[in-house]
mmCIF file of C-alpha atoms and ligand atoms in Angstrom:
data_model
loop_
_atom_site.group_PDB
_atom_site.id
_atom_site.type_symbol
_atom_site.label_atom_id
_atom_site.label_comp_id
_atom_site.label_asym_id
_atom_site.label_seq_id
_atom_site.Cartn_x
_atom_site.Cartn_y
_atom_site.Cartn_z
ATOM 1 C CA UNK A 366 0.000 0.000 0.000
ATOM 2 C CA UNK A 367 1.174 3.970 -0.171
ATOM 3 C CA UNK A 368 2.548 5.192 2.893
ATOM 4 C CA UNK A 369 1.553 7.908 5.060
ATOM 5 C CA UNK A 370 5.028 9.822 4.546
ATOM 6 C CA UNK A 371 6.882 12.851 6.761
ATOM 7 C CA UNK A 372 9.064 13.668 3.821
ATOM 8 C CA UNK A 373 12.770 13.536 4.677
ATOM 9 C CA UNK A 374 13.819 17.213 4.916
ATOM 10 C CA UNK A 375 17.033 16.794 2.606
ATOM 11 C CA UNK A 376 14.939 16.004 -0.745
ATOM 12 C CA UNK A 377 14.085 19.656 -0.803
ATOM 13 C CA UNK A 378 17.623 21.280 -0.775
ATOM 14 C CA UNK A 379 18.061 19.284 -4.609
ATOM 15 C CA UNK A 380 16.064 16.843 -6.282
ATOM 16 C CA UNK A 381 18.731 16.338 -9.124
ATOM 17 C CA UNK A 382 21.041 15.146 -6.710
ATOM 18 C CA UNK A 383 20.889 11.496 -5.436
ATOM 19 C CA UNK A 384 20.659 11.309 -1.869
ATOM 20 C CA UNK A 385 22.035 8.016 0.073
ATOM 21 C CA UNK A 386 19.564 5.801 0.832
ATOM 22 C CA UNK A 387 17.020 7.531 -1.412
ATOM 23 C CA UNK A 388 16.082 5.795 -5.526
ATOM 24 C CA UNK A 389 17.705 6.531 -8.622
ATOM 25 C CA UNK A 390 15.601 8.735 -10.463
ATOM 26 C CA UNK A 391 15.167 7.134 -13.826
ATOM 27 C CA UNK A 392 15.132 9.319 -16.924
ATOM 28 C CA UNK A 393 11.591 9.890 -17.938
ATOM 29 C CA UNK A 394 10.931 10.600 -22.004
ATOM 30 C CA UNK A 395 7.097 12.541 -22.182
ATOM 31 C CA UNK A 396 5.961 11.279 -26.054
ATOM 32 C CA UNK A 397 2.977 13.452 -26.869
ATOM 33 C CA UNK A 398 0.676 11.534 -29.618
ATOM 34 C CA UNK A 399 -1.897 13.089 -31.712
ATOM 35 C CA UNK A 400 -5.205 11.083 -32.007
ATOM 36 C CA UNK A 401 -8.919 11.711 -32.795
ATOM 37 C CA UNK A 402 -10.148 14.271 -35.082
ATOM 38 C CA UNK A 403 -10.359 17.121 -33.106
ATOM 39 C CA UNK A 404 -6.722 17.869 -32.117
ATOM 40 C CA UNK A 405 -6.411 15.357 -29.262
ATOM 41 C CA UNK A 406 -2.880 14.658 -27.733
ATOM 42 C CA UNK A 407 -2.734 12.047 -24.977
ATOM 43 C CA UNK A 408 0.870 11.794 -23.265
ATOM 44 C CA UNK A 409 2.994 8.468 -22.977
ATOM 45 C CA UNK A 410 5.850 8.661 -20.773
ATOM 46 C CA UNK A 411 8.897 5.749 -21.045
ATOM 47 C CA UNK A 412 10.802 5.325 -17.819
ATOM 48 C CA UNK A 413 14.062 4.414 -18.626
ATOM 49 C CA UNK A 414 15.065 1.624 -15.584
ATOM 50 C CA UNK A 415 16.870 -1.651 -16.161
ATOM 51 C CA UNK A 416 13.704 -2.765 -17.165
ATOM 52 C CA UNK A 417 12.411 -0.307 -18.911
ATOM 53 C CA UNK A 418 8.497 0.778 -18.631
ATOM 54 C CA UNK A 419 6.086 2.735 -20.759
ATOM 55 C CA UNK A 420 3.273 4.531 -19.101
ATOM 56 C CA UNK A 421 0.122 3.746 -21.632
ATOM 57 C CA UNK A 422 0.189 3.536 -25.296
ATOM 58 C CA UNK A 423 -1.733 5.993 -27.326
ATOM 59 C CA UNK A 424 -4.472 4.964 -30.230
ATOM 60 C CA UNK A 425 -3.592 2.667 -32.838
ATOM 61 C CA UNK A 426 -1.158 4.266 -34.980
ATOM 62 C CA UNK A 427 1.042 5.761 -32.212
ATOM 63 C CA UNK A 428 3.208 2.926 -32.003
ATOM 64 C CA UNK A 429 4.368 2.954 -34.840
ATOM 65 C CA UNK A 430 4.262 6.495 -35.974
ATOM 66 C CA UNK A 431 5.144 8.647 -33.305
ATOM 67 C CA UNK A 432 6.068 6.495 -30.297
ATOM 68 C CA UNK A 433 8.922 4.272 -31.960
ATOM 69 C CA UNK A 434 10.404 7.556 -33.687
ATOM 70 C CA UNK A 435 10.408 9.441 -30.240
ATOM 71 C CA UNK A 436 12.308 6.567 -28.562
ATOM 72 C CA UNK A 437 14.683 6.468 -31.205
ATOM 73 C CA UNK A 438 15.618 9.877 -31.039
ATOM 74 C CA UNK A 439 15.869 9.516 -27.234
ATOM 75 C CA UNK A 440 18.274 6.490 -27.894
ATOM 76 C CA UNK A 441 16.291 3.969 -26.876
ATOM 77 C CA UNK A 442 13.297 1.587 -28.430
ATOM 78 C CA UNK A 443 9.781 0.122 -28.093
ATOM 79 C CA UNK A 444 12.165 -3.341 -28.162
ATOM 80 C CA UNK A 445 13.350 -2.428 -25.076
ATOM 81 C CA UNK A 446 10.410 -2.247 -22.947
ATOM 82 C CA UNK A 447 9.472 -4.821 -20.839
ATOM 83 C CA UNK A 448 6.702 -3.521 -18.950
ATOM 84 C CA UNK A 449 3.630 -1.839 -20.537
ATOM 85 C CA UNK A 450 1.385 0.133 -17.236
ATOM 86 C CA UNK A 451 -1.723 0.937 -18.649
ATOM 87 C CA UNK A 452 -3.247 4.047 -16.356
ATOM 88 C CA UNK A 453 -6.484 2.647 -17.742
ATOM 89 C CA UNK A 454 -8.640 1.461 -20.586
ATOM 90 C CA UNK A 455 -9.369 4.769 -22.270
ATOM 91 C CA UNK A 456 -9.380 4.671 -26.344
ATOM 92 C CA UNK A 457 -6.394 7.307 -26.261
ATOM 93 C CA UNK A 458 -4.706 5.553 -23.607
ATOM 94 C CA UNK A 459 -4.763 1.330 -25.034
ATOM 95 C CA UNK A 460 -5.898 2.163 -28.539
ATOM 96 C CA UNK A 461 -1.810 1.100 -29.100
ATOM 97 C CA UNK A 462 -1.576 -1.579 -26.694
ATOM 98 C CA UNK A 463 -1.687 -4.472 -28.964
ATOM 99 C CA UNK A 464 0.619 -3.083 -31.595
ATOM 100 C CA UNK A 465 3.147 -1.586 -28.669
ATOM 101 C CA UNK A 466 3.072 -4.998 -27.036
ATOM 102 C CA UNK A 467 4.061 -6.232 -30.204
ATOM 103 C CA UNK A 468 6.813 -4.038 -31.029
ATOM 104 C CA UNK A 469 7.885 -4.966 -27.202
ATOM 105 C CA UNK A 470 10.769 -7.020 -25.878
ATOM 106 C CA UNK A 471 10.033 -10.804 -25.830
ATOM 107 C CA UNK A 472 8.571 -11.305 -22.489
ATOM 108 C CA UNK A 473 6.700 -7.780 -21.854
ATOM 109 C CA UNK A 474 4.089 -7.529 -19.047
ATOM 110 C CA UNK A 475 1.092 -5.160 -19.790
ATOM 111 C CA UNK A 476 -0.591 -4.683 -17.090
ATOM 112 C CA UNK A 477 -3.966 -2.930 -16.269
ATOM 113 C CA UNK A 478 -6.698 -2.874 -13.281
ATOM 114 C CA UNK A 479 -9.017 -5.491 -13.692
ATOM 115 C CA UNK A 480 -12.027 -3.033 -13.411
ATOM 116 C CA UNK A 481 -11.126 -1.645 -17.048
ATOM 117 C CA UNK A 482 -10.153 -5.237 -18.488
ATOM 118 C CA UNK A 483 -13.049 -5.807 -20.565
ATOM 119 C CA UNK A 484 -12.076 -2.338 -22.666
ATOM 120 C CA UNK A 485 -8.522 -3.690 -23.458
ATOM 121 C CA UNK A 486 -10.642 -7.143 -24.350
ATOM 122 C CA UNK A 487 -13.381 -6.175 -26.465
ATOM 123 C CA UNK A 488 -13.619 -2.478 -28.719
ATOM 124 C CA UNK A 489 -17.283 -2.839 -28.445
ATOM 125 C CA UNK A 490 -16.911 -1.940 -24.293
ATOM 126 C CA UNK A 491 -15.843 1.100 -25.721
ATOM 127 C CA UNK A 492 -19.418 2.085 -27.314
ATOM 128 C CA UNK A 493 -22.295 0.526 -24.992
ATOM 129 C CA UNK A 494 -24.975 2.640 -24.801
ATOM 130 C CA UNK A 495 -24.662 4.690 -21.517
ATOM 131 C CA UNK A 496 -20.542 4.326 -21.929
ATOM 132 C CA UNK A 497 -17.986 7.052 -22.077
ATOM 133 C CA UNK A 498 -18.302 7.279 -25.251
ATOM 134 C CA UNK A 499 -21.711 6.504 -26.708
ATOM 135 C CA UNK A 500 -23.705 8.391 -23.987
ATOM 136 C CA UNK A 501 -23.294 11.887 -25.406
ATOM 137 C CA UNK A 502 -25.644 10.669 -28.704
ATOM 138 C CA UNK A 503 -28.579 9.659 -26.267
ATOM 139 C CA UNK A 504 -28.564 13.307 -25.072
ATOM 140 C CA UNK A 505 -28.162 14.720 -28.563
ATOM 141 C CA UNK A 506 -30.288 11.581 -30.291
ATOM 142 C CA UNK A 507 -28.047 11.974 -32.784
ATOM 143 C CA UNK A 508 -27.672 8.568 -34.757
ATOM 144 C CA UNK A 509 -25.627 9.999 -37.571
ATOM 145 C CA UNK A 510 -22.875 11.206 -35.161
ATOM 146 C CA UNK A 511 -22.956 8.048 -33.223
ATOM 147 C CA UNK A 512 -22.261 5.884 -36.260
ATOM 148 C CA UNK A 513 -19.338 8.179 -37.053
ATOM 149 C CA UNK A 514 -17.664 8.273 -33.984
ATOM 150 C CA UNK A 515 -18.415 4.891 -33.600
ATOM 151 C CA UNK A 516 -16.097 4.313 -36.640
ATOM 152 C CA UNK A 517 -13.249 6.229 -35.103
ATOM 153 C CA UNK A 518 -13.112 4.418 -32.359
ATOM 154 C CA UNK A 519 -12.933 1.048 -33.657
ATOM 155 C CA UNK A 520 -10.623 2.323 -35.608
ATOM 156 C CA UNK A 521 -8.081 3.329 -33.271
ATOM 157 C CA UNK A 522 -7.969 0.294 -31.278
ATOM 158 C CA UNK A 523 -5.136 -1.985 -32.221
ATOM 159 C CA UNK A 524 -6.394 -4.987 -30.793
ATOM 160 C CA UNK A 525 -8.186 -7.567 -28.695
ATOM 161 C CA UNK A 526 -6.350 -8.866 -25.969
ATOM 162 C CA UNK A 527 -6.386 -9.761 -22.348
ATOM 163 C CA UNK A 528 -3.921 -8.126 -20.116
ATOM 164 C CA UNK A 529 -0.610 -10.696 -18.812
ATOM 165 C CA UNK A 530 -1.099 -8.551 -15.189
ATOM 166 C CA UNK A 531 -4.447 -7.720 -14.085
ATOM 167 C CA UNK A 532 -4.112 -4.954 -11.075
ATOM 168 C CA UNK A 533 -6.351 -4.593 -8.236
ATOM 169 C CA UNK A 534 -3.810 -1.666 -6.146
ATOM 170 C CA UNK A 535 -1.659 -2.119 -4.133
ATOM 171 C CA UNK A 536 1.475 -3.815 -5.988
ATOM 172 C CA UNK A 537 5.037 -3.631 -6.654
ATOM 173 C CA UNK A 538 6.373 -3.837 -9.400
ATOM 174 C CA UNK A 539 10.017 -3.821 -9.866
ATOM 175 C CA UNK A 540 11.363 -2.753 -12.880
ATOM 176 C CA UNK A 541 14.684 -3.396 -11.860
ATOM 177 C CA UNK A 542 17.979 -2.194 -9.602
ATOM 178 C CA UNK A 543 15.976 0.129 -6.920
ATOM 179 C CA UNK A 544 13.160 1.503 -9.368
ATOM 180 C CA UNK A 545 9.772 0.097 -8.010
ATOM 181 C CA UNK A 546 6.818 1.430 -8.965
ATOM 182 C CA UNK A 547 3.821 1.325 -6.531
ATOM 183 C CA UNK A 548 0.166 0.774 -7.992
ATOM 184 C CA UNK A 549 -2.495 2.680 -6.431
ATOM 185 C CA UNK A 550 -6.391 2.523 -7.502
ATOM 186 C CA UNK A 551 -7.352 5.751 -8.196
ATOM 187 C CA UNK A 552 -11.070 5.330 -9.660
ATOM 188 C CA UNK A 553 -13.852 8.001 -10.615
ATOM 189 C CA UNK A 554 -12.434 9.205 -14.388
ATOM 190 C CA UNK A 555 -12.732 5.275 -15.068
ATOM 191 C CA UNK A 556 -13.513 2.595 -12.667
ATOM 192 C CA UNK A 557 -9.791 0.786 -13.113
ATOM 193 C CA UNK A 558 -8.167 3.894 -13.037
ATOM 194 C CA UNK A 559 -4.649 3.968 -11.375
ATOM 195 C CA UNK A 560 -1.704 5.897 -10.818
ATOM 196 C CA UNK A 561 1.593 4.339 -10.518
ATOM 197 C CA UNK A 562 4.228 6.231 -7.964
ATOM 198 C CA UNK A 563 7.652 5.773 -8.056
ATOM 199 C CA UNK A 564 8.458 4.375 -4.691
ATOM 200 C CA UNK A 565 10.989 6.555 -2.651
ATOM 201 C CA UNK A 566 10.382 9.446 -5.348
ATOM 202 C CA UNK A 567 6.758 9.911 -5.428
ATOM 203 C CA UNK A 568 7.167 10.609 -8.933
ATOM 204 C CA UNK A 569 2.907 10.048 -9.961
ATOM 205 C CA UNK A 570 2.090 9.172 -13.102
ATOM 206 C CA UNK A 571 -1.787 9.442 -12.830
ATOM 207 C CA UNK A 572 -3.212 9.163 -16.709
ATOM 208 C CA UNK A 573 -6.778 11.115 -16.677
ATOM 209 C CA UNK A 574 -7.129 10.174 -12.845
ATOM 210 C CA UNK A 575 -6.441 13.490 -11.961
ATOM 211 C CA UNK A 576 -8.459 15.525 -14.506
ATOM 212 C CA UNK A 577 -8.389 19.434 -12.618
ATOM 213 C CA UNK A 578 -11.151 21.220 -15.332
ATOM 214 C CA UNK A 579 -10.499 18.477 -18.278
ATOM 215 C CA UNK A 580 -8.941 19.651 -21.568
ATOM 216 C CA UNK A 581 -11.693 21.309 -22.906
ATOM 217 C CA UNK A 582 -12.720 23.287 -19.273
ATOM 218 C CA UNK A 583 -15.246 20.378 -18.183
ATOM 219 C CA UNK A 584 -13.714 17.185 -16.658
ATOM 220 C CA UNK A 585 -14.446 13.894 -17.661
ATOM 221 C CA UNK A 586 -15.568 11.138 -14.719
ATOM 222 C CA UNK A 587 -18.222 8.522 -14.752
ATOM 223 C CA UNK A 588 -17.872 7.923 -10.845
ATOM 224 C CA UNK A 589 -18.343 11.493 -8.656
ATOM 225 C CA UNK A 590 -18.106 9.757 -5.042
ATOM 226 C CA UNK A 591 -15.216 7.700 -6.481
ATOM 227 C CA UNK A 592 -13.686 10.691 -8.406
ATOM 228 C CA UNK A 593 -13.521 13.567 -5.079
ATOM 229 C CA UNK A 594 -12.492 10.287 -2.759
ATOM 230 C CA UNK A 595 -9.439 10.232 -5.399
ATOM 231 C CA UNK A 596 -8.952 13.516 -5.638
ATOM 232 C CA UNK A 597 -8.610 13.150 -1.306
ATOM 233 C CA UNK A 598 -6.454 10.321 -1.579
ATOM 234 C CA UNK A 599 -3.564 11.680 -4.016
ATOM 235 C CA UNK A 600 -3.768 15.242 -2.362
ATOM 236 C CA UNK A 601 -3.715 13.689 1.466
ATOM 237 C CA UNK A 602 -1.628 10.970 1.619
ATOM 238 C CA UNK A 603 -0.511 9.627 -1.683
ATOM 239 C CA UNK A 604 1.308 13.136 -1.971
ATOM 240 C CA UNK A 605 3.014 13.436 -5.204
ATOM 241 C CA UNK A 606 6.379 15.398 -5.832
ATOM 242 C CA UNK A 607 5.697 15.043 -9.336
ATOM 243 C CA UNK A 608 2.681 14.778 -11.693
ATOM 244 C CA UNK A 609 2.562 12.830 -15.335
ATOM 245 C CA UNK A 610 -0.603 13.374 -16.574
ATOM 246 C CA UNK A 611 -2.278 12.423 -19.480
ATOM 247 C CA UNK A 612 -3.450 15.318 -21.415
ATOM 248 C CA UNK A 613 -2.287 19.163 -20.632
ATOM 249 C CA UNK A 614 -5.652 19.680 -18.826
ATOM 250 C CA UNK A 615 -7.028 22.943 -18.030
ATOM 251 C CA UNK A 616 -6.511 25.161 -14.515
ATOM 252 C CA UNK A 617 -9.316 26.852 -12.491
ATOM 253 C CA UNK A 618 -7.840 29.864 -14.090
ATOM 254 C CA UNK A 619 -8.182 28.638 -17.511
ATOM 255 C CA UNK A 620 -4.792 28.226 -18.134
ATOM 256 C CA UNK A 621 -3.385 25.087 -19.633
ATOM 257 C CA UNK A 622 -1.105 23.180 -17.686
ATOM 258 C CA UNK A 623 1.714 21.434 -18.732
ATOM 259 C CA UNK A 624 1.527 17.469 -18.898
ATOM 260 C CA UNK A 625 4.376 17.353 -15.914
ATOM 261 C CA UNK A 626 3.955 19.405 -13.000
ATOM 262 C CA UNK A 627 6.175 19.412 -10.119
ATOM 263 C CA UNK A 628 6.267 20.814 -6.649
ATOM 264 C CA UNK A 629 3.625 23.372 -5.612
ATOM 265 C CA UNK A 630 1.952 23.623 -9.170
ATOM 266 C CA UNK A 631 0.659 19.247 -8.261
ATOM 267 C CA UNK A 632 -0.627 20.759 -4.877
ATOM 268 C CA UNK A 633 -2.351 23.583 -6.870
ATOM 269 C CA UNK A 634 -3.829 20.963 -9.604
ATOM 270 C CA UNK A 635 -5.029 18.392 -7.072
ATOM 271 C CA UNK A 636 -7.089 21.271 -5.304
ATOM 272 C CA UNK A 637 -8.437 22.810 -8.516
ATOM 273 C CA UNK A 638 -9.486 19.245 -9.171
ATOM 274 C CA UNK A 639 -11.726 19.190 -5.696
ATOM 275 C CA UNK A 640 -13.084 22.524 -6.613
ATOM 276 C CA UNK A 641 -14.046 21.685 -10.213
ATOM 277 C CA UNK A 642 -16.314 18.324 -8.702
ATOM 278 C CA UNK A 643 -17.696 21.116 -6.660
ATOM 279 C CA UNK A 644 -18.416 23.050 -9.656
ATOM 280 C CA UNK A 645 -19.958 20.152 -11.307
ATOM 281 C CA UNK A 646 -22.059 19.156 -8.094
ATOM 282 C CA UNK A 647 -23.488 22.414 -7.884
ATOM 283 C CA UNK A 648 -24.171 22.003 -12.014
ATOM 284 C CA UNK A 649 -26.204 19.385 -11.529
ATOM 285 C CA UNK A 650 -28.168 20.496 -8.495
ATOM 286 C CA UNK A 651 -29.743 22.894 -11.553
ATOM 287 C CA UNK A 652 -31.108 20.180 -13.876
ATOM 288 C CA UNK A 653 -34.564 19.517 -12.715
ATOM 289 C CA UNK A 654 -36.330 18.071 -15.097
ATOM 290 C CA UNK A 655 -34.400 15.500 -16.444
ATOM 291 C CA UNK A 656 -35.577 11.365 -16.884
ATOM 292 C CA UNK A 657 -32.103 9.950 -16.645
ATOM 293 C CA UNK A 658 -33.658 6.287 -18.311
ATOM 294 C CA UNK A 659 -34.553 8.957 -21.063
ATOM 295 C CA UNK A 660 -32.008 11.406 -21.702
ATOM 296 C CA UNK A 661 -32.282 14.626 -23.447
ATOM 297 C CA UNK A 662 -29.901 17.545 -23.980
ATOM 298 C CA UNK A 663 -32.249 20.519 -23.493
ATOM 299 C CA UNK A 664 -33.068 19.618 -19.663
ATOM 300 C CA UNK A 665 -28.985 20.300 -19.254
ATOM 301 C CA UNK A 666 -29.133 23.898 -20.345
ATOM 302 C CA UNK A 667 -29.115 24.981 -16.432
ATOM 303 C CA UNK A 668 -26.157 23.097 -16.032
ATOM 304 C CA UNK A 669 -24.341 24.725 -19.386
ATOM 305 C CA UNK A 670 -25.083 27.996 -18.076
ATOM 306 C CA UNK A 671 -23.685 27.702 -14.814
ATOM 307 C CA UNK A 672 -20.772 26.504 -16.284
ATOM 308 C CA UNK A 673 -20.632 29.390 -18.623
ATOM 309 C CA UNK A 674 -21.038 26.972 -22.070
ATOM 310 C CA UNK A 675 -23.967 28.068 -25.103
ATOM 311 C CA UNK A 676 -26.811 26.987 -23.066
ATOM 312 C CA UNK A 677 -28.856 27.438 -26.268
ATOM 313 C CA UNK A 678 -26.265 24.853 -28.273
ATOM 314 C CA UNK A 679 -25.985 21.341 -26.977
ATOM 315 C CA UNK A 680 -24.176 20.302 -30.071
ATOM 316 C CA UNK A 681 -20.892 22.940 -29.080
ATOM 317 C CA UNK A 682 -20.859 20.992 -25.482
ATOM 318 C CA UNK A 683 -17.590 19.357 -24.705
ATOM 319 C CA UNK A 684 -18.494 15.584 -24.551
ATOM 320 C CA UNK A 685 -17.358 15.429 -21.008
ATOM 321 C CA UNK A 686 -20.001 17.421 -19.588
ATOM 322 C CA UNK A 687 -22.749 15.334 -20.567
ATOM 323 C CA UNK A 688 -20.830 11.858 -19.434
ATOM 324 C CA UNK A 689 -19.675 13.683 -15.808
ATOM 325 C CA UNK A 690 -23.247 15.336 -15.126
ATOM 326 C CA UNK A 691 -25.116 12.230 -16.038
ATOM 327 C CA UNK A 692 -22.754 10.191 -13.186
ATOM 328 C CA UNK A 693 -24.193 13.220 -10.699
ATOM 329 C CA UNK A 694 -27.648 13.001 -11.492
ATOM 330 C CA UNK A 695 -27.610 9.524 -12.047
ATOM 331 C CA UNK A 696 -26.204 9.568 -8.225
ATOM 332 C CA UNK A 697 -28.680 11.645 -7.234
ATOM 333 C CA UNK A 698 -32.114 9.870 -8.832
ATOM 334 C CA UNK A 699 -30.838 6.525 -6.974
ATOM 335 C CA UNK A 700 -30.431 8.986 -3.442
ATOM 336 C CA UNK A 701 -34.042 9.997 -4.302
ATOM 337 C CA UNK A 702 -35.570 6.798 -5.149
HETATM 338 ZN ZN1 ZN B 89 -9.475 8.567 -20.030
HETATM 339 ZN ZN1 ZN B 90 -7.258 10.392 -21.956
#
C-alpha cells in the first residue's frame, strides 16, 4: 500500500542530486501523440530503468508512428520495454496496446486494473450505450454522429487482448535495480483507473485520474463519489512530488497546464481538481427536469449555463459534460428513489 510519509527534509535542498539511501531517479521521455479528429494529444511517458516501462500507449497508430520515432531519437526503443502500465482502458490511452506490445521485448508484461479489463478485451466496451463514449448521442439523439464516432473508435484500437497482469492496487512492481513502482487505484475518471508512484520518489504518473477542469474546461468522470475520494487520496496521503498526466488539462484559471507538474503547481492541480467536482455538483443540483432512463440535452441547459457553455447549443458541449453530469444526477435519482 502507499505510505503515510513525513518527507525527509534533505529532498528539498536538490532533487537532481541522489541522496544516500534515497532511488535513482530514472530518466523519464514525455511522447505526446496526436489522435482523434479534433486535435487530441494524450501523453505516454517511457521510464528508462533496467527494465524499462512505458506509461500507456496511445491509439492505434502511435506505435508505430510517433512512439517508436520518439524513442529512437531519445536512444532507446519500443524493443526495449518490458513492462507496458496501462493508467487505464481509455481509447487514447490502449488504442496502441496491442501493436506496442508487439513491437515490445520478448517477455513484456502489460498490465492494467481489472475493473477496465473488458475495454482492453473487447472495442465494443468502448461504445455501450450509456458508456464514455456513446452516452453523449442519447442526449443529442443523434444517430448519424454516433455511427461516425463509432467508426473512429474502432478504428483506433489496435487490438483484442487480455492483459498478462491484471491490477487490483496495491502492488510492486520492480522494474529493476531500486526503481519500483507502486500501484495505487485511483477510480472516478474510469472505474480501473490507477496511478503508478515511483516508490521513494513519489514521482505520480496518474493518466486522466487526476483531470483538474479536463482539456476542454469540463472534466471527464463517470464515478463522482469515487472521483472527489481520489482527488482526497492523491492530495492527502498519496502526496506526489511530481505529476505525469495524461493530457495538458485545463486550470481553475483557464490556463493550460503542462503534462508534468512538479512541486507546488501538483498541490495547486489536485485542489483545482476538488473545486471543479464542486463546480460540477453544484451544475447538476440545476437540472430539474431530467428522466435519466430517457435522456435529453435541453433539460442540461441549467447546467451549461452555470458553467458558462452556449446553453442554447448542446451540439458545441464538450463531450465530457454530458458523461460527468449524467454520473451526478444519475447519483442523485438513486439517493431519491
Ligand atoms: Zn481517459
Ligand atoms: Zn485520456
Amino acid at each position: 500500500m502507499y505510505h503515510v510519509h513525513a518527507r525527509p527534509a534533505v529532498t528539498v535542498i536538490d532533487r537532481y542530486v541522489n541522496v544516500p539511501g534515497m532511488p535513482t531517479e530514472p530518466r523519464v521521455v514525455p511522447i505526446p501523440c496526436p489522435f482523434g479528429q479534433t486535435g487530441g494529444v494524450v501523453y505516454v511517458y517511457y521510464i528508462d530503468a533496467p527494465q524499462p516501462a512505458l506509461v500507456d500507449t496511445g491509439v492505434a497508430a502511435s506505435p508505430q508512428a510517433t512512439i517508436e520515432p520518439a524513442l529512437r531519437a531519445a536512444g532507446v526503443s519500443l524493443k526495449d520495454v518490458r513492462w507496458i502500465l496501462a493508467t487505464h482502458g481509455h481509447w487514447d490511452h490502449i488504442g496502441g496496446a496491442h501493436a506496442a506490445r508487439s513491437m515490445a521485448a520478448d517477455g513484456v508484461s502489460l498490465a492494467l486494473h481489472a475493473a477496465d479489463a473488458e475495454l482492453l478485451r473487447s472495442r465494443r466496451a468502448h461504445m455501450v450505450p450509456n458508456g464514455y463514449q456513446a452516452l453523449r448521442f442519447r442526449y443529442l439523439d443523434d444517430a448519424a454522429a454516433l455511427a461516425r464516432h463509432d467508426a473512429l473508435i474502432m478504428e483506433n484500437l489496435s487490438g483484442e487482448l487480455a492483459a498478462d497482469r491484471a491490477l487490483n492496487g496495491g502492488e510492486q512492481i520492480s522494474l529493476g535495480g531500486d526503481v519500483t513502482i507502486e500501484v495505487i487505484h485511483t477510480p472516478g475518471h474510469s472505474p480501473g483507473s490507477v496511478s503508478f508512484v515511483l516508490s521513494g520518489l513519489d514521482w505520480a504518473f496518474t493518466g486522466d485520474s487526476v483531470q483538474v477542469c479536463g482539456s476542454p474546461g469540463v472534466p471527464l468522470y463517470v464515478d463522482p463519489v469515487a472521483y472527489a475520494a481520489s482527488q482526497k487520496l492523491l492530495m492527502e496521503d498519496v502526496r506526489p512530488r511530481r505529476l505525469h498526466m495524461g493530457h495538458r488539462f485545463r486550470a481553475l484559471d483557464g490556463s493550460v497546464l503542462e503534462s508534468v507538474l512538479d512541486g507546488p503547481s501538483v498541490e495547486r492541480a489536485l485542489r483545482d481538481s476538488v473545486a471543479m467536482h464542486e463546480r460540477m455538483a453544484a451544475a447538476a443540483r440545476t437540472v430539474t427536469t431530467l428522466d435519466v432512463g430517457n435522456p435529453r440535452a435541453d433539460a442540461l441547459a441549467p447546467a451549461a449555463e452555470a458553467l458558462g457553455l452556449p446553453a442554447g447549443d448542446p451540439t458545441a458541449w464538450p463531450p465530457s459534460f454530458f458523461t460527468t453530469l449524467h454520473g451526478h444526477l444519475a447519483r442523485a435519482a438513486v439517493q431519491r428513489a
